[in-house]
Tab-separated table of C-alpha atoms in Angstrom:
chain	number	residue	atom	x	y	z
A	24	MET	CA	34.909	-38.303	-7.886
A	25	LEU	CA	33.790	-37.739	-11.504
A	26	GLN	CA	30.397	-39.209	-10.645
A	27	LYS	CA	30.036	-36.813	-7.715
A	28	LEU	CA	30.892	-33.882	-9.978
A	29	ARG	CA	28.278	-35.011	-12.493
A	30	ASN	CA	25.650	-35.243	-9.745
A	31	LEU	CA	26.591	-31.862	-8.276
A	32	GLU	CA	23.554	-29.599	-8.088
A	33	LEU	CA	24.081	-26.416	-10.093
A	34	PRO	CA	22.077	-23.189	-10.281
A	35	PRO	CA	21.217	-21.514	-13.609
A	36	PRO	CA	24.389	-20.353	-15.426
A	37	ARG	CA	23.904	-16.631	-14.829
A	38	VAL	CA	23.255	-17.249	-11.123
A	39	LEU	CA	26.376	-19.404	-10.842
A	40	ALA	CA	28.412	-16.748	-12.677
A	41	PHE	CA	27.186	-14.080	-10.253
A	42	ILE	CA	28.016	-16.229	-7.199
A	43	LEU	CA	31.529	-16.906	-8.484
A	44	ALA	CA	32.009	-13.201	-9.245
A	45	VAL	CA	31.078	-12.238	-5.668
A	46	PHE	CA	33.331	-14.994	-4.303
A	47	ALA	CA	36.267	-13.839	-6.462
A	48	ALA	CA	35.707	-10.176	-5.596
A	49	PHE	CA	35.852	-10.952	-1.887
A	50	TRP	CA	39.077	-12.960	-2.056
A	51	LEU	CA	40.790	-10.453	-4.322
A	52	LEU	CA	40.003	-7.615	-1.924
A	53	GLU	CA	40.829	-9.739	1.109
A	54	GLY	CA	44.184	-10.633	-0.455
A	55	TYR	CA	44.820	-6.944	-1.037
A	56	LEU	CA	44.200	-6.292	2.671
A	57	PHE	CA	46.612	-9.077	3.636
A	58	LEU	CA	49.321	-7.432	1.535
A	59	ARG	CA	48.590	-3.892	2.645
A	60	GLN	CA	47.990	-4.452	6.367
A	61	GLY	CA	50.277	-7.404	6.928
A	62	PHE	CA	49.134	-10.802	8.128
A	63	GLN	CA	49.791	-11.633	11.752
A	64	PHE	CA	47.895	-14.456	13.418
A	65	PRO	CA	46.605	-14.089	16.002
A	66	PRO	CA	46.522	-10.274	15.931
A	67	GLU	CA	48.405	-8.479	18.707
A	68	ASN	CA	45.365	-7.374	20.677
A	69	LEU	CA	43.334	-10.598	20.391
A	70	SER	CA	44.038	-14.001	21.894
A	71	GLY	CA	42.982	-17.393	20.609
A	72	LEU	CA	40.084	-17.334	23.105
A	73	ASP	CA	38.945	-13.975	21.733
A	74	LEU	CA	38.959	-15.298	18.196
A	75	LEU	CA	36.987	-18.400	19.161
A	76	PHE	CA	34.480	-16.285	21.080
A	77	TRP	CA	33.706	-14.014	18.102
A	78	ALA	CA	33.615	-16.986	15.753
A	79	ALA	CA	30.989	-18.571	18.029
A	80	LEU	CA	28.925	-15.372	18.040
A	81	ILE	CA	28.962	-15.214	14.243
A	82	PHE	CA	27.974	-18.878	14.000
A	83	TRP	CA	25.159	-18.418	16.543
A	84	SER	CA	23.766	-15.296	14.880
A	85	VAL	CA	23.282	-17.070	11.558
A	86	ARG	CA	21.681	-20.102	13.207
A	87	VAL	CA	18.898	-17.936	14.683
A	88	GLU	CA	18.181	-16.043	11.473
A	89	ILE	CA	14.700	-14.913	10.424
A	90	ARG	CA	13.323	-16.161	7.125
A	91	LEU	CA	12.106	-13.296	4.919
A	92	PRO	CA	9.210	-13.533	2.438
A	93	LEU	CA	11.138	-13.758	-0.864
A	94	ASN	CA	13.698	-16.523	-0.348
A	95	ALA	CA	16.065	-14.582	1.916
A	96	SER	CA	16.898	-14.239	5.601
A	97	MET	CA	18.044	-11.658	8.134
A	98	SER	CA	20.069	-12.034	11.310
A	99	HIS	CA	22.112	-10.103	13.872
A	100	LEU	CA	25.302	-11.119	12.093
A	101	PHE	CA	25.917	-7.496	11.094
A	102	LEU	CA	26.247	-6.410	14.732
A	103	PHE	CA	28.985	-8.933	15.526
A	104	ALA	CA	30.700	-8.311	12.201
A	105	LEU	CA	30.787	-4.551	12.843
A	106	ALA	CA	31.978	-5.041	16.425
A	107	LEU	CA	34.844	-7.225	15.186
A	108	VAL	CA	35.656	-4.582	12.555
A	109	ILE	CA	36.259	-2.168	15.448
A	110	LEU	CA	38.305	-4.623	17.527
A	111	ALA	CA	40.506	-6.317	14.933
A	112	PRO	CA	42.662	-5.569	11.881
A	113	PRO	CA	40.473	-4.920	8.800
A	114	TRP	CA	41.206	-8.309	7.226
A	115	LEU	CA	40.048	-10.372	10.209
A	116	ALA	CA	36.317	-9.621	10.438
A	117	PRO	CA	35.599	-10.434	6.757
A	118	LEU	CA	37.594	-13.646	7.030
A	119	TRP	CA	35.749	-14.723	10.185
A	120	VAL	CA	32.385	-13.937	8.627
A	121	PHE	CA	33.297	-16.079	5.616
A	122	LEU	CA	34.628	-19.023	7.640
A	123	PHE	CA	32.290	-19.292	10.622
A	124	GLN	CA	28.745	-19.174	9.334
A	125	TYR	CA	26.825	-22.275	8.373
A	126	SER	CA	23.357	-23.186	7.160
A	127	GLY	CA	21.773	-26.264	5.653
A	128	ASN	CA	21.510	-24.701	2.189
A	129	THR	CA	22.974	-26.216	-0.962
A	130	TRP	CA	26.674	-25.577	-1.579
A	131	TYR	CA	26.220	-22.676	-3.961
A	132	LYS	CA	23.775	-20.876	-1.642
A	133	GLN	CA	26.225	-21.291	1.232
A	134	LEU	CA	29.057	-20.019	-0.949
A	135	PHE	CA	27.058	-16.963	-1.936
A	136	ASN	CA	25.910	-16.201	1.618
A	137	ARG	CA	29.432	-16.450	2.992
A	138	SER	CA	30.926	-14.398	0.155
A	139	GLN	CA	28.386	-11.575	0.122
A	140	ASP	CA	28.369	-11.222	3.935
A	141	ALA	CA	32.177	-11.192	3.947
A	142	LEU	CA	32.282	-8.638	1.113
A	143	ALA	CA	29.841	-6.374	2.972
A	144	THR	CA	31.957	-6.704	6.132
A	145	LEU	CA	35.131	-5.894	4.210
A	146	ALA	CA	33.581	-2.702	2.797
A	147	ALA	CA	32.398	-1.724	6.282
A	148	ALA	CA	35.930	-2.301	7.614
A	149	TRP	CA	37.336	0.083	5.009
A	150	VAL	CA	34.834	2.757	6.024
A	151	TRP	CA	35.716	2.326	9.711
A	152	GLN	CA	39.448	2.450	9.036
A	153	PHE	CA	39.040	5.604	6.936
A	154	PHE	CA	37.516	7.497	9.853
A	155	GLN	CA	40.152	6.169	12.243
A	156	SER	CA	42.882	7.435	9.920
A	157	ASN	CA	41.034	10.698	9.189
A	158	PRO	CA	39.418	11.854	12.450
A	159	LEU	CA	36.267	13.967	12.188
A	160	TYR	CA	35.854	16.747	14.758
A	161	LEU	CA	33.031	19.099	15.622
A	162	GLY	CA	34.884	21.703	17.631
A	163	SER	CA	36.721	19.662	20.244
A	164	LEU	CA	34.281	16.755	19.926
A	165	ASN	CA	35.657	13.705	18.113
A	166	LEU	CA	32.872	12.237	15.958
A	167	SER	CA	35.008	9.618	14.251
A	168	ALA	CA	33.654	6.604	16.105
A	169	GLY	CA	29.958	7.502	15.838
A	170	VAL	CA	30.061	8.614	12.202
A	171	GLY	CA	32.400	5.758	11.290
A	172	ILE	CA	30.188	3.019	12.696
A	173	GLY	CA	27.051	4.666	11.301
A	174	LEU	CA	28.401	4.849	7.756
A	175	ALA	CA	29.953	1.397	8.062
A	176	ALA	CA	26.504	0.058	8.929
A	177	VAL	CA	24.967	1.852	5.936
A	178	VAL	CA	27.574	0.389	3.586
A	179	PHE	CA	27.147	-3.112	5.051
A	180	PHE	CA	23.371	-2.929	4.693
A	181	ALA	CA	23.509	-1.565	1.138
A	182	ILE	CA	25.941	-4.210	-0.140
A	183	ASN	CA	24.318	-7.070	1.763
A	184	THR	CA	20.732	-6.340	0.710
A	185	GLY	CA	21.772	-5.246	-2.771
A	186	LEU	CA	23.604	-8.460	-3.589
A	187	VAL	CA	20.854	-10.672	-2.145
A	188	THR	CA	18.166	-8.731	-4.012
A	189	LEU	CA	20.092	-9.046	-7.259
A	190	ILE	CA	20.632	-12.796	-7.000
A	191	ILE	CA	16.950	-13.409	-6.192
A	192	HIS	CA	16.099	-11.367	-9.277
A	193	LEU	CA	18.505	-13.392	-11.406
A	194	ALA	CA	17.152	-16.682	-10.064
A	195	SER	CA	13.426	-15.927	-10.159
A	196	GLY	CA	12.893	-12.904	-12.391
A	197	THR	CA	11.064	-11.112	-9.577
A	198	PRO	CA	11.369	-7.322	-10.029
A	199	LEU	CA	14.189	-5.741	-8.007
A	200	ARG	CA	11.994	-3.139	-6.334
A	201	LYS	CA	9.466	-5.738	-5.255
A	202	ILE	CA	12.183	-7.934	-3.716
A	203	TRP	CA	13.793	-5.064	-1.844
A	204	LYS	CA	10.508	-3.614	-0.633
A	205	LYS	CA	9.071	-6.959	0.459
A	206	ASN	CA	12.228	-8.240	2.156
A	207	TYR	CA	14.113	-5.195	3.399
A	208	GLY	CA	12.158	-1.961	3.101
A	209	TRP	CA	10.493	-2.447	6.470
A	210	LEU	CA	13.762	-3.635	8.097
A	211	ALA	CA	15.871	-0.573	7.352
A	212	THR	CA	14.729	1.546	10.304
A	213	SER	CA	15.201	-1.137	12.967
A	214	TYR	CA	18.526	-2.128	11.388
A	215	PHE	CA	19.990	1.375	11.627
A	216	LEU	CA	18.630	1.879	15.144
A	217	LEU	CA	20.389	-1.321	16.229
A	218	SER	CA	23.717	-0.598	14.508
A	219	PRO	CA	25.205	1.593	17.323
A	220	ILE	CA	25.026	-1.521	19.518
A	221	ALA	CA	28.020	-2.828	17.535
A	222	LEU	CA	30.109	0.054	18.918
A	223	LEU	CA	28.843	-0.682	22.438
A	224	LEU	CA	29.703	-4.373	22.075
A	225	ALA	CA	33.235	-3.558	20.977
A	226	ARG	CA	33.818	-1.014	23.737
A	227	ALA	CA	32.308	-3.361	26.337
A	228	TYR	CA	34.639	-6.123	25.180
A	229	GLU	CA	37.669	-3.826	25.431
A	230	THR	CA	36.768	-2.662	28.969
A	231	PRO	CA	35.489	-5.636	30.990
A	232	LEU	CA	32.796	-4.860	33.554
A	233	MET	CA	32.955	-8.212	35.332
A	234	ALA	CA	35.379	-11.101	35.913
A	235	ASN	CA	38.106	-9.316	33.897
A	236	TRP	CA	36.730	-10.515	30.589
A	237	GLY	CA	34.658	-8.422	28.218
A	238	GLY	CA	32.903	-11.465	26.837
A	239	TRP	CA	30.578	-11.611	29.831
A	240	THR	CA	29.241	-8.135	29.069
A	241	VAL	CA	28.757	-9.039	25.407
A	242	LEU	CA	26.858	-12.162	26.441
A	243	LEU	CA	24.522	-10.036	28.549
A	244	PHE	CA	23.757	-7.988	25.447
A	245	LEU	CA	22.676	-11.187	23.695
A	246	ILE	CA	19.553	-11.436	25.848
A	247	PRO	CA	17.821	-8.274	24.542
A	248	LEU	CA	19.273	-8.887	21.080
A	249	TYR	CA	17.784	-12.361	20.955
A	250	TYR	CA	14.366	-11.056	21.905
A	251	SER	CA	14.594	-8.140	19.464
A	252	ARG	CA	14.590	-10.719	16.679
A	253	TYR	CA	10.966	-11.436	17.593
A	254	TYR	CA	9.979	-8.061	16.159
A	255	TRP	CA	11.306	-9.180	12.776
A	256	ASP	CA	9.868	-12.661	13.167
A	257	GLU	CA	6.396	-11.439	14.105
A	258	LYS	CA	6.393	-8.893	11.277
A	259	VAL	CA	7.180	-11.614	8.724
A	260	ARG	CA	4.670	-14.031	10.233
A	261	LEU	CA	1.952	-11.368	10.315
A	262	GLU	CA	2.458	-10.521	6.646
A	263	GLN	CA	2.498	-14.188	5.650
A	264	ALA	CA	-0.674	-14.812	7.633
A	265	PHE	CA	-2.287	-11.766	6.062
A	266	ASP	CA	-1.442	-12.867	2.519
A	267	ALA	CA	-2.639	-16.391	3.284
A	268	THR	CA	-5.922	-15.003	4.645
A	269	LEU	CA	-6.488	-13.043	1.444
A	270	GLU	CA	-5.889	-16.177	-0.615
A	271	VAL	CA	-8.356	-18.107	1.539
A	272	LEU	CA	-10.962	-15.390	0.999
A	273	MET	CA	-10.442	-15.472	-2.759
A	274	HIS	CA	-10.612	-19.263	-2.831
A	275	ALA	CA	-13.813	-19.106	-0.804
A	276	LEU	CA	-15.266	-16.674	-3.336
A	277	GLU	CA	-14.286	-18.923	-6.249
A	278	ALA	CA	-15.873	-21.873	-4.459
A	279	LYS	CA	-19.048	-19.817	-4.177
A	280	GLU	CA	-18.964	-19.021	-7.918
A	281	PRO	CA	-17.194	-22.037	-9.445
A	282	GLU	CA	-17.829	-20.914	-13.027
A	283	THR	CA	-15.525	-17.914	-12.491
A	284	ARG	CA	-12.543	-19.913	-11.224
A	285	MET	CA	-9.243	-18.055	-11.474
A	286	HIS	CA	-11.177	-14.898	-12.384
A	287	SER	CA	-9.474	-12.584	-9.912
A	288	GLU	CA	-6.019	-13.962	-10.634
A	289	ARG	CA	-6.369	-13.468	-14.381
A	290	VAL	CA	-7.821	-9.985	-13.888
A	291	ALA	CA	-4.848	-9.196	-11.652
A	292	ASP	CA	-2.334	-10.382	-14.258
A	293	ILE	CA	-4.000	-8.326	-17.000
A	294	ALA	CA	-4.215	-5.272	-14.745
A	295	ALA	CA	-0.569	-5.558	-13.693
A	296	ASP	CA	0.609	-5.676	-17.309
A	297	LEU	CA	-1.614	-2.735	-18.198
A	298	ALA	CA	-0.412	-0.741	-15.180
A	299	ARG	CA	3.192	-1.535	-16.025
A	300	ALA	CA	2.689	-0.136	-19.539
A	301	TYR	CA	0.723	2.869	-18.245
A	302	TYR	CA	3.036	3.948	-15.413
A	303	GLY	CA	6.382	2.380	-16.291
A	304	ASP	CA	6.629	1.650	-12.566
A	305	GLU	CA	6.998	-1.940	-11.372
A	306	ALA	CA	6.132	-1.151	-7.755
A	307	ARG	CA	2.904	0.579	-8.820
A	308	ALA	CA	2.028	-2.362	-11.054
A	309	MET	CA	2.453	-4.742	-8.124
A	310	GLU	CA	0.190	-2.588	-5.947
A	311	ILE	CA	-2.500	-2.732	-8.605
A	312	TYR	CA	-1.987	-6.490	-8.960
A	313	ARG	CA	-2.693	-6.967	-5.270
A	314	ALA	CA	-5.729	-4.694	-5.397
A	315	ALA	CA	-7.077	-6.507	-8.448
A	316	ARG	CA	-6.865	-9.825	-6.622
A	317	LEU	CA	-9.342	-8.354	-4.165
A	318	HIS	CA	-11.610	-6.442	-6.530
A	319	ASP	CA	-14.608	-8.794	-6.096
A	320	ILE	CA	-14.065	-9.564	-2.419
A	321	GLY	CA	-17.436	-7.986	-1.583
A	322	LYS	CA	-19.266	-10.867	-3.290
A	323	ILE	CA	-18.581	-12.875	-0.159
A	324	GLY	CA	-21.315	-10.726	1.415
A	325	ILE	CA	-23.846	-11.381	-1.372
A	326	PRO	CA	-26.386	-14.140	-0.670
A	327	GLU	CA	-25.487	-17.334	-2.465
A	328	ALA	CA	-29.090	-17.638	-3.649
A	329	LEU	CA	-28.518	-14.550	-5.802
A	330	LEU	CA	-25.042	-15.451	-6.995
A	331	LEU	CA	-26.291	-18.839	-8.178
A	332	LYS	CA	-29.880	-17.952	-9.098
A	333	PRO	CA	-30.916	-19.913	-12.227
A	334	ASP	CA	-33.469	-17.290	-13.317
A	335	LYS	CA	-33.233	-13.671	-14.364
A	336	LEU	CA	-32.454	-11.257	-11.545
A	337	THR	CA	-35.055	-8.655	-10.665
A	338	PRO	CA	-33.970	-4.986	-10.568
A	339	ARG	CA	-33.929	-5.174	-6.768
A	340	GLU	CA	-31.792	-8.314	-6.808
A	341	TYR	CA	-29.442	-6.743	-9.315
A	342	ARG	CA	-28.964	-3.732	-7.015
A	343	ILE	CA	-28.048	-6.152	-4.243
A	344	VAL	CA	-25.433	-7.823	-6.440
A	345	GLN	CA	-24.102	-4.392	-7.471
A	346	SER	CA	-23.570	-3.618	-3.789
A	347	HIS	CA	-20.544	-5.979	-3.781
A	348	THR	CA	-18.385	-2.915	-4.479
A	349	THR	CA	-19.414	-1.071	-1.314
A	350	LEU	CA	-19.561	-4.303	0.686
A	351	GLY	CA	-15.978	-5.085	-0.320
A	352	ALA	CA	-14.737	-1.702	0.869
A	353	GLN	CA	-16.605	-2.143	4.152
A	354	LEU	CA	-15.289	-5.689	4.593
A	355	LEU	CA	-11.660	-4.527	4.409
A	356	LYS	CA	-12.220	-1.312	6.381
A	357	PRO	CA	-10.774	-2.741	9.641
A	358	ALA	CA	-7.436	-3.321	7.848
A	359	GLU	CA	-7.270	0.201	6.388
A	360	LYS	CA	-4.587	1.564	8.711
A	361	VAL	CA	-2.426	-1.543	8.948
A	362	ALA	CA	-2.640	-3.237	5.562
A	363	PHE	CA	-4.272	-1.253	2.769
A	364	GLY	CA	-3.840	2.148	1.236
A	365	PRO	CA	-6.411	4.148	-0.746
A	366	LEU	CA	-5.479	2.377	-3.986
A	367	VAL	CA	-7.019	-0.919	-2.868
A	368	TYR	CA	-10.261	0.739	-1.782
A	369	ASN	CA	-10.458	2.726	-5.023
A	370	VAL	CA	-10.210	-0.485	-7.036
A	371	ILE	CA	-12.772	-2.382	-4.971
A	372	LEU	CA	-15.244	0.500	-4.876
A	373	HIS	CA	-14.921	1.903	-8.398
A	374	HIS	CA	-13.954	-0.904	-10.804
A	375	HIS	CA	-17.519	-0.878	-12.230
A	376	GLU	CA	-17.587	2.855	-12.985
A	377	ARG	CA	-17.789	3.804	-16.678
A	378	TRP	CA	-16.028	6.482	-18.706
A	379	ASP	CA	-19.465	7.901	-19.729
A	380	GLY	CA	-20.688	8.082	-16.111
A	381	ARG	CA	-23.258	5.267	-16.343
A	382	GLY	CA	-21.456	2.898	-13.998
A	383	TYR	CA	-21.821	2.225	-10.288
A	384	PRO	CA	-21.787	2.849	-7.358
A	385	LYS	CA	-21.031	6.612	-7.676
A	386	GLU	CA	-21.668	7.183	-11.400
A	387	LEU	CA	-18.248	8.794	-11.768
A	388	ALA	CA	-17.198	9.776	-15.275
A	389	GLY	CA	-13.911	10.216	-17.162
A	390	HIS	CA	-10.976	11.299	-15.055
A	391	GLU	CA	-13.140	11.366	-11.929
A	392	ILE	CA	-12.655	7.597	-11.850
A	393	PRO	CA	-9.350	6.697	-10.125
A	394	GLU	CA	-6.780	5.482	-12.659
A	395	GLU	CA	-6.259	2.190	-10.845
A	396	ALA	CA	-10.016	1.482	-10.951
A	397	ARG	CA	-10.107	2.223	-14.694
A	398	ILE	CA	-7.255	-0.236	-15.235
A	399	VAL	CA	-8.833	-3.036	-13.217
A	400	GLY	CA	-12.274	-2.325	-14.719
A	401	LEU	CA	-10.957	-2.877	-18.240
A	402	ALA	CA	-9.113	-6.041	-17.195
A	403	ASP	CA	-12.245	-7.290	-15.447
A	404	ALA	CA	-14.409	-6.719	-18.531
A	405	TYR	CA	-12.021	-8.554	-20.872
A	406	GLU	CA	-11.747	-11.508	-18.504
A	407	ALA	CA	-15.536	-11.732	-18.170
A	408	MET	CA	-16.061	-11.602	-21.951
A	409	THR	CA	-13.574	-14.386	-22.666
A	410	ALA	CA	-14.675	-16.482	-19.689
A	411	GLY	CA	-18.287	-16.596	-20.770
A	412	ARG	CA	-21.326	-16.940	-18.565
A	413	PRO	CA	-24.106	-19.564	-18.297
A	414	TYR	CA	-26.460	-17.438	-20.431
A	415	ARG	CA	-23.928	-16.917	-23.249
A	416	LYS	CA	-20.902	-18.521	-24.767
A	417	ALA	CA	-17.481	-17.050	-24.143
A	418	LYS	CA	-16.237	-14.620	-26.748
A	419	SER	CA	-13.030	-15.389	-28.571
A	420	SER	CA	-10.002	-13.271	-27.732
A	421	GLU	CA	-10.418	-11.409	-31.020
A	422	GLU	CA	-14.118	-10.722	-30.410
A	423	ALA	CA	-13.413	-9.470	-26.889
A	424	LEU	CA	-10.691	-7.139	-28.153
A	425	ARG	CA	-13.038	-5.677	-30.775
A	426	GLU	CA	-15.696	-5.073	-28.118
A	427	ILE	CA	-13.166	-3.359	-25.867
A	428	GLN	CA	-12.178	-1.142	-28.801
A	429	ASP	CA	-15.820	-0.418	-29.700
A	430	LEU	CA	-16.436	0.751	-26.122
A	431	SER	CA	-13.413	3.077	-26.062
A	432	GLY	CA	-14.579	6.447	-24.790
A	433	ILE	CA	-17.907	4.929	-23.746
A	434	GLN	CA	-17.093	2.409	-21.063
A	435	PHE	CA	-13.309	2.562	-21.064
A	436	ASP	CA	-10.570	5.183	-20.941
A	437	PRO	CA	-9.408	5.565	-24.580
A	438	LYS	CA	-5.754	5.773	-23.564
A	439	LEU	CA	-6.029	2.492	-21.681
A	440	VAL	CA	-7.790	0.847	-24.621
A	441	LYS	CA	-4.890	1.828	-26.871
A	442	LEU	CA	-2.339	0.407	-24.402
A	443	PHE	CA	-4.413	-2.732	-23.931
A	444	THR	CA	-4.529	-3.277	-27.699
A	445	GLU	CA	-0.750	-2.969	-27.916
A	446	LEU	CA	-0.319	-5.470	-25.079
A	447	TRP	CA	-2.848	-7.859	-26.588
A	448	HIS	CA	-0.866	-7.992	-29.833
A	449	THR	CA	2.258	-9.110	-27.927
A	450	ASN	CA	0.311	-12.335	-27.191
A	451	PRO	CA	0.614	-12.387	-23.371
A	452	LEU	CA	-0.368	-15.537	-21.492
A	453	TRP	CA	-3.640	-14.001	-20.272
A	454	ARG	CA	-4.885	-13.317	-23.844
A	455	ASP	CA	-6.365	-16.808	-24.180
A	456	ARG	CA	-8.267	-17.987	-21.125
A	457	GLU	CA	-7.886	-21.736	-21.628
A	458	ALA	CA	-4.146	-21.409	-22.197
A	459	TYR	CA	-3.961	-19.274	-19.072
A	460	LEU	CA	-5.832	-21.791	-16.913
A	461	GLN	CA	-3.715	-24.687	-18.151
A	462	ALA	CA	-0.494	-22.782	-17.502
A	463	LYS	CA	-1.583	-21.722	-14.027
A	464	GLU	CA	-3.150	-24.856	-12.686
A	465	GLY	CA	-3.633	-27.461	-15.404
A	466	SER	CA	-7.004	-28.309	-16.863
A	467	VAL	CA	-8.434	-29.449	-13.479
A	468	SER	CA	-9.970	-26.894	-11.158
A	469	ARG	CA	-8.496	-26.377	-7.705
A	470	PHE	CA	-11.966	-27.054	-6.372
A	471	THR	CA	-13.760	-30.377	-6.320
A	472	LEU	CA	-17.226	-28.898	-5.893
A	473	PRO	CA	-19.641	-30.160	-8.560
A	474	GLN	CA	-20.091	-27.660	-11.393
A	475	LEU	CA	-23.870	-27.527	-11.087
A	476	TYR	CA	-24.445	-24.290	-12.915
A	477	LEU	CA	-22.166	-24.494	-15.914
A	478	GLU	CA	-24.895	-25.802	-18.220
A	479	SER	CA	-27.602	-23.420	-17.011
A	480	ASP	CA	-29.310	-21.092	-19.491
A	481	SER	CA	-29.766	-18.445	-16.785
A	482	PRO	CA	-27.855	-15.170	-16.793
A	483	SER	CA	-24.867	-14.562	-14.549
A	484	PRO	CA	-25.963	-13.268	-11.132
A	485	SER	CA	-24.009	-10.092	-11.754
A	486	GLU	CA	-25.473	-9.616	-15.234
A	487	PRO	CA	-29.302	-9.795	-15.247
A	488	GLY	CA	-31.085	-10.137	-18.544
A	489	GLN	CA	-29.497	-9.334	-21.857
A	490	ARG	CA	-26.551	-7.134	-21.041
A	491	THR	CA	-23.397	-5.634	-22.440
A	492	SER	CA	-19.850	-5.729	-21.200
A	493	GLU	CA	-20.340	-2.829	-18.820
A	494	GLU	CA	-22.059	-5.206	-16.417
A	495	SER	CA	-19.242	-7.730	-16.444
A	496	SER	CA	-18.529	-9.476	-13.195
């Protein structure tokens, strides 16, 4: 037994403490309900068959859950939990939710899932009971059932998603807003539209439509409910496929220009930190991170002969390479309405504009340049300086910082330069390129293509001739 305890898998201490707190909170409140409502088993209006039937529904609902992007899941459990809240004493539904769900997760994940679902159900039961004890009328119309189930669903959703979001944050450090938005923001509408079905399930169970047992009617409801889960499933799969496609595109670009490996990822990390300091908004920083990952996507449309040309680019060839900004915006145009907002296109199109108006493609100046493009442009320049190019050695972090500062008000927004300097002095991971690469992927490139151009004396295809940082890739 002692050996088993020693080998027991444990989460980080703060995660374990949170799980135990949720578990204790549920049982304390459940015990309070036992004392207040009285414990009678089985309840007067439910038989043993009824209890087994609802236990089976709860078990089934969790088994057909949908996996969400950030280590979470969603199921129709809430509908059966809310229906049982209507049918049974307030202590029963939370207890059933705790006892009759199962998954193959580790013990502490199972304990948390059971406890937080049961706690959300218990809170929903209190809301329902409040409106049954305090009827709400509009004239002669009794609104208690509709308002009660609606607010019970809101409370269930808020507690359920809130607790899951918080524990993912504690376990991974992922920002709360990002977790909620990625996992649940898009689910809220369909969730609340489905919640009245819980009232229909309960009423259908109380008034059998066939064979003198309400369970048959509830089982008929399972058919459309089961297929409604495909909306959630397809939404998650589509987003995962979309993100994977973007990664493939970026890997393809890095394979095309092997000397700039991890360029977009490092630019994105710098830009996200800079945006976080500039806006104080984590969600905005994550939007800019995603846009920065795509800032050079248009280079996929540039002929490889130019990207890897060993000699100096002609003015005409340089204009072709510069066109990667407009090509990138055109490449992602088909996804404009379903995947990208204006921020992404602003970054792709304008990250080579300059504060003094000498950039491209529109020669915008100062505040005409979108803020997000100014942020990514600065991050891009620093990454290019410290990465080096075949025609010149990489600058040290200190040299690159001084050049950024020297170009304040010329190439870069002075306010952003000041923020960047403050961030740089906190010694973030991205400050030193070699340390960044080793931390992200080790010293070996993800690609096995031969590095044919690393020793070339030719200029970078995006920087013809002797150039300054404004023409960074």
